[in-house]
Amino acid sequence: MARRRGSGPVSGPLEIRAAGIGWQLFSLACSSLGVLRLAFDHNHYFAVTGWVLLALPVASAALLVGRQVRLRGQEPLLRIDDGGIALFDGHTVGWGEISEVREVTSGTGLAFLPKGSAELPAFAPVLLPAGAKGLARRRTERFGTPLVIYPRALDTSKEAIVAAVGRYGIPYAGAESAEAAIT
């Protein structure tokens, strides 16, 4: 079983769930304060504009909470074990399909590169399933693989994921070697 916030298990499977959304809700609340001031303006035009603009962060907060409830109600989003990487949508990527893990996006993401012509699924816990296909295409164009994980949105650290994957013999290319491979 996994330990929380970056201290994954020394051995055994690593189960990864979605992180909390407190900082996102806090930023929406802060941005709503200025709009709320506008909504109570004495000028009718500004007040109507303020109320219309206030609907945007309220709708965003509702979508965030809905997504979080859905993600928290599921099994772990990722499970790294002897069989490979099991994704929340039922796909399992075996260790024989992954050639290496590479650090991407200024060190905030981990891209799992396919071995040979292996087809890897996208890790896309999105609210609308139709968005997963476009996300997979964009990630493949940008990183060479659709299987890209951003640990900041998960309840474990990049180091714990790299250590768990390393136990199964998958090499890790940090930021220095990833930049050298691009140039």
mmCIF file of C-alpha atoms in Angstrom:
data_model
loop_
_atom_site.group_PDB
_atom_site.id
_atom_site.type_symbol
_atom_site.label_atom_id
_atom_site.label_comp_id
_atom_site.label_asym_id
_atom_site.label_seq_id
_atom_site.Cartn_x
_atom_site.Cartn_y
_atom_site.Cartn_z
ATOM 1 C CA MET A 1 0.000 0.000 0.000
ATOM 2 C CA ALA A 2 1.151 3.521 -0.741
ATOM 3 C CA ARG A 3 2.048 6.079 1.863
ATOM 4 C CA ARG A 4 0.807 9.618 1.289
ATOM 5 C CA ARG A 5 2.581 12.685 -0.160
ATOM 6 C CA GLY A 6 5.659 11.418 -1.846
ATOM 7 C CA SER A 7 6.734 8.628 0.426
ATOM 8 C CA GLY A 8 5.759 5.628 -1.663
ATOM 9 C CA PRO A 9 6.291 2.049 -0.594
ATOM 10 C CA VAL A 10 9.768 0.605 -0.467
ATOM 11 C CA SER A 11 8.428 -2.553 -2.076
ATOM 12 C CA GLY A 12 5.093 -3.741 -3.354
ATOM 13 C CA PRO A 13 2.586 -1.861 -5.477
ATOM 14 C CA LEU A 14 2.287 1.909 -5.549
ATOM 15 C CA GLU A 15 -1.325 3.091 -5.734
ATOM 16 C CA ILE A 16 -1.785 6.669 -6.861
ATOM 17 C CA ARG A 17 -4.956 8.733 -6.452
ATOM 18 C CA ALA A 18 -5.996 12.256 -7.388
ATOM 19 C CA ALA A 19 -4.708 15.074 -5.200
ATOM 20 C CA GLY A 20 -7.003 17.536 -3.484
ATOM 21 C CA ILE A 21 -8.394 20.630 -5.177
ATOM 22 C CA GLY A 22 -8.084 23.093 -2.324
ATOM 23 C CA TRP A 23 -5.555 25.375 -4.036
ATOM 24 C CA GLN A 24 -7.679 25.480 -7.197
ATOM 25 C CA LEU A 25 -10.817 26.414 -5.269
ATOM 26 C CA PHE A 26 -8.846 29.023 -3.322
ATOM 27 C CA SER A 27 -7.594 30.652 -6.537
ATOM 28 C CA LEU A 28 -11.134 30.694 -7.951
ATOM 29 C CA ALA A 29 -12.406 32.318 -4.756
ATOM 30 C CA CYS A 30 -9.677 34.977 -4.875
ATOM 31 C CA SER A 31 -10.403 35.834 -8.490
ATOM 32 C CA SER A 32 -14.108 36.009 -7.688
ATOM 33 C CA LEU A 33 -13.589 38.750 -5.098
ATOM 34 C CA GLY A 34 -12.855 41.434 -7.687
ATOM 35 C CA VAL A 35 -15.746 40.327 -9.833
ATOM 36 C CA LEU A 36 -18.023 40.321 -6.787
ATOM 37 C CA ARG A 37 -17.110 43.951 -6.145
ATOM 38 C CA LEU A 38 -18.103 44.719 -9.719
ATOM 39 C CA ALA A 39 -21.426 42.884 -9.287
ATOM 40 C CA PHE A 40 -22.485 45.269 -6.499
ATOM 41 C CA ASP A 41 -21.554 48.435 -8.370
ATOM 42 C CA HIS A 42 -24.167 51.220 -8.499
ATOM 43 C CA ASN A 43 -23.900 51.447 -12.260
ATOM 44 C CA HIS A 44 -26.425 48.975 -13.657
ATOM 45 C CA TYR A 45 -24.225 48.070 -16.651
ATOM 46 C CA PHE A 46 -21.250 47.182 -14.434
ATOM 47 C CA ALA A 47 -23.455 45.247 -12.003
ATOM 48 C CA VAL A 48 -24.945 43.068 -14.752
ATOM 49 C CA THR A 49 -21.479 42.483 -16.213
ATOM 50 C CA GLY A 50 -20.206 41.519 -12.753
ATOM 51 C CA TRP A 51 -22.981 38.977 -12.200
ATOM 52 C CA VAL A 52 -22.428 37.454 -15.640
ATOM 53 C CA LEU A 53 -18.672 37.222 -15.030
ATOM 54 C CA LEU A 54 -19.279 35.744 -11.576
ATOM 55 C CA ALA A 55 -21.013 32.793 -13.222
ATOM 56 C CA LEU A 56 -17.680 31.693 -14.771
ATOM 57 C CA PRO A 57 -15.790 30.921 -11.535
ATOM 58 C CA VAL A 58 -18.938 29.427 -9.993
ATOM 59 C CA ALA A 59 -19.333 27.075 -12.975
ATOM 60 C CA SER A 60 -15.609 26.258 -12.849
ATOM 61 C CA ALA A 61 -15.860 25.415 -9.155
ATOM 62 C CA ALA A 62 -18.863 23.170 -9.798
ATOM 63 C CA LEU A 63 -16.959 21.316 -12.544
ATOM 64 C CA LEU A 64 -13.890 20.953 -10.302
ATOM 65 C CA VAL A 65 -15.914 19.545 -7.429
ATOM 66 C CA GLY A 66 -17.800 17.183 -9.763
ATOM 67 C CA ARG A 67 -14.555 15.899 -11.256
ATOM 68 C CA GLN A 68 -13.002 15.451 -7.822
ATOM 69 C CA VAL A 69 -15.999 13.500 -6.515
ATOM 70 C CA ARG A 70 -15.856 11.243 -9.576
ATOM 71 C CA LEU A 71 -12.090 10.674 -9.292
ATOM 72 C CA ARG A 72 -12.142 10.048 -5.538
ATOM 73 C CA GLY A 73 -14.955 7.520 -5.910
ATOM 74 C CA GLN A 74 -12.928 5.353 -8.290
ATOM 75 C CA GLU A 75 -10.181 2.883 -7.680
ATOM 76 C CA PRO A 76 -6.653 4.354 -7.781
ATOM 77 C CA LEU A 77 -5.882 6.328 -10.938
ATOM 78 C CA LEU A 78 -2.590 4.449 -11.341
ATOM 79 C CA ARG A 79 -1.211 1.269 -9.857
ATOM 80 C CA ILE A 80 2.438 0.421 -10.392
ATOM 81 C CA ASP A 81 3.137 -3.235 -9.638
ATOM 82 C CA ASP A 82 4.715 -6.427 -11.036
ATOM 83 C CA GLY A 83 2.259 -6.503 -13.948
ATOM 84 C CA GLY A 84 3.101 -2.984 -15.119
ATOM 85 C CA ILE A 85 1.168 0.256 -14.886
ATOM 86 C CA ALA A 86 -2.573 -0.245 -14.464
ATOM 87 C CA LEU A 87 -4.615 2.832 -15.407
ATOM 88 C CA PHE A 88 -7.998 3.760 -13.944
ATOM 89 C CA ASP A 89 -9.759 3.066 -17.253
ATOM 90 C CA GLY A 90 -8.790 -0.623 -17.301
ATOM 91 C CA HIS A 91 -5.709 -0.421 -19.536
ATOM 92 C CA THR A 92 -2.549 -2.074 -18.251
ATOM 93 C CA VAL A 93 0.825 -1.249 -19.752
ATOM 94 C CA GLY A 94 3.306 -4.086 -19.252
ATOM 95 C CA TRP A 95 6.945 -3.401 -18.433
ATOM 96 C CA GLY A 96 7.963 -4.868 -21.793
ATOM 97 C CA GLU A 97 6.109 -2.038 -23.564
ATOM 98 C CA ILE A 98 8.033 0.806 -21.871
ATOM 99 C CA SER A 99 11.572 1.714 -22.922
ATOM 100 C CA GLU A 100 12.248 4.563 -20.483
ATOM 101 C CA VAL A 101 10.733 7.274 -18.321
ATOM 102 C CA ARG A 102 11.699 10.799 -19.298
ATOM 103 C CA GLU A 103 11.233 14.072 -17.428
ATOM 104 C CA VAL A 104 9.216 16.575 -19.491
ATOM 105 C CA THR A 105 7.696 20.053 -19.188
ATOM 106 C CA SER A 106 10.452 21.645 -17.110
ATOM 107 C CA GLY A 107 10.556 18.714 -14.745
ATOM 108 C CA THR A 108 6.878 18.679 -13.806
ATOM 109 C CA GLY A 109 5.844 15.659 -15.876
ATOM 110 C CA LEU A 110 6.963 12.103 -16.531
ATOM 111 C CA ALA A 111 6.616 10.641 -20.030
ATOM 112 C CA PHE A 112 6.629 6.858 -20.403
ATOM 113 C CA LEU A 113 8.182 6.208 -23.812
ATOM 114 C CA PRO A 114 7.085 3.114 -25.755
ATOM 115 C CA LYS A 115 9.472 0.327 -26.682
ATOM 116 C CA GLY A 116 9.527 -0.248 -30.438
ATOM 117 C CA SER A 117 6.081 0.098 -31.978
ATOM 118 C CA ALA A 118 4.128 -0.450 -28.753
ATOM 119 C CA GLU A 119 0.895 1.537 -28.485
ATOM 120 C CA LEU A 120 0.538 3.137 -25.072
ATOM 121 C CA PRO A 121 -2.780 4.503 -23.783
ATOM 122 C CA ALA A 122 -3.212 8.075 -22.605
ATOM 123 C CA PHE A 123 -3.444 8.864 -18.918
ATOM 124 C CA ALA A 124 -6.341 11.290 -19.099
ATOM 125 C CA PRO A 125 -8.669 11.447 -16.085
ATOM 126 C CA VAL A 126 -10.758 14.179 -17.726
ATOM 127 C CA LEU A 127 -14.347 15.193 -17.002
ATOM 128 C CA LEU A 128 -15.505 14.593 -20.563
ATOM 129 C CA PRO A 129 -14.229 11.341 -22.162
ATOM 130 C CA ALA A 130 -14.266 12.925 -25.637
ATOM 131 C CA GLY A 131 -11.356 15.146 -24.561
ATOM 132 C CA ALA A 132 -9.097 12.135 -23.924
ATOM 133 C CA LYS A 133 -8.530 11.408 -27.628
ATOM 134 C CA GLY A 134 -7.428 14.961 -28.396
ATOM 135 C CA LEU A 135 -5.223 14.978 -25.317
ATOM 136 C CA ALA A 136 -3.570 11.722 -26.408
ATOM 137 C CA ARG A 137 -2.891 13.150 -29.872
ATOM 138 C CA ARG A 138 -1.392 16.381 -28.498
ATOM 139 C CA ARG A 139 0.810 14.560 -26.000
ATOM 140 C CA THR A 140 2.058 12.172 -28.676
ATOM 141 C CA GLU A 141 2.958 15.100 -30.937
ATOM 142 C CA ARG A 142 4.705 16.972 -28.134
ATOM 143 C CA PHE A 143 6.367 14.212 -26.094
ATOM 144 C CA GLY A 144 6.380 11.151 -28.365
ATOM 145 C CA THR A 145 3.960 9.253 -26.132
ATOM 146 C CA PRO A 146 0.392 9.698 -24.881
ATOM 147 C CA LEU A 147 1.291 8.263 -21.461
ATOM 148 C CA VAL A 148 2.398 11.393 -19.589
ATOM 149 C CA ILE A 149 1.848 11.759 -15.850
ATOM 150 C CA TYR A 150 1.906 15.019 -13.911
ATOM 151 C CA PRO A 151 2.578 14.088 -10.262
ATOM 152 C CA ARG A 152 1.542 17.536 -9.050
ATOM 153 C CA ALA A 153 -2.077 16.553 -9.723
ATOM 154 C CA LEU A 154 -1.642 13.247 -7.890
ATOM 155 C CA ASP A 155 -1.150 12.275 -4.267
ATOM 156 C CA THR A 156 2.448 11.116 -4.693
ATOM 157 C CA SER A 157 5.706 12.694 -5.781
ATOM 158 C CA LYS A 158 7.688 12.372 -8.984
ATOM 159 C CA GLU A 159 10.524 10.760 -7.025
ATOM 160 C CA ALA A 160 8.227 8.047 -5.630
ATOM 161 C CA ILE A 161 6.928 7.226 -9.126
ATOM 162 C CA VAL A 162 10.461 7.110 -10.566
ATOM 163 C CA ALA A 163 11.618 4.875 -7.695
ATOM 164 C CA ALA A 164 8.655 2.525 -8.150
ATOM 165 C CA VAL A 165 9.229 2.256 -11.906
ATOM 166 C CA GLY A 166 12.981 1.847 -11.382
ATOM 167 C CA ARG A 167 12.379 -1.257 -9.241
ATOM 168 C CA TYR A 168 11.112 -2.967 -12.397
ATOM 169 C CA GLY A 169 14.183 -2.114 -14.485
ATOM 170 C CA ILE A 170 12.852 0.865 -16.443
ATOM 171 C CA PRO A 171 15.572 3.532 -16.909
ATOM 172 C CA TYR A 172 14.915 7.137 -15.959
ATOM 173 C CA ALA A 173 16.132 10.055 -18.062
ATOM 174 C CA GLY A 174 16.153 13.195 -15.928
ATOM 175 C CA ALA A 175 15.987 16.772 -17.178
ATOM 176 C CA GLU A 176 19.647 16.889 -18.237
ATOM 177 C CA SER A 177 19.502 13.802 -20.450
ATOM 178 C CA ALA A 178 16.070 14.746 -21.840
ATOM 179 C CA GLU A 179 17.407 18.129 -23.006
ATOM 180 C CA ALA A 180 20.435 16.441 -24.578
ATOM 181 C CA ALA A 181 18.181 14.013 -26.473
ATOM 182 C CA ILE A 182 16.169 16.891 -27.958
ATOM 183 C CA THR A 183 19.217 18.816 -29.230
#
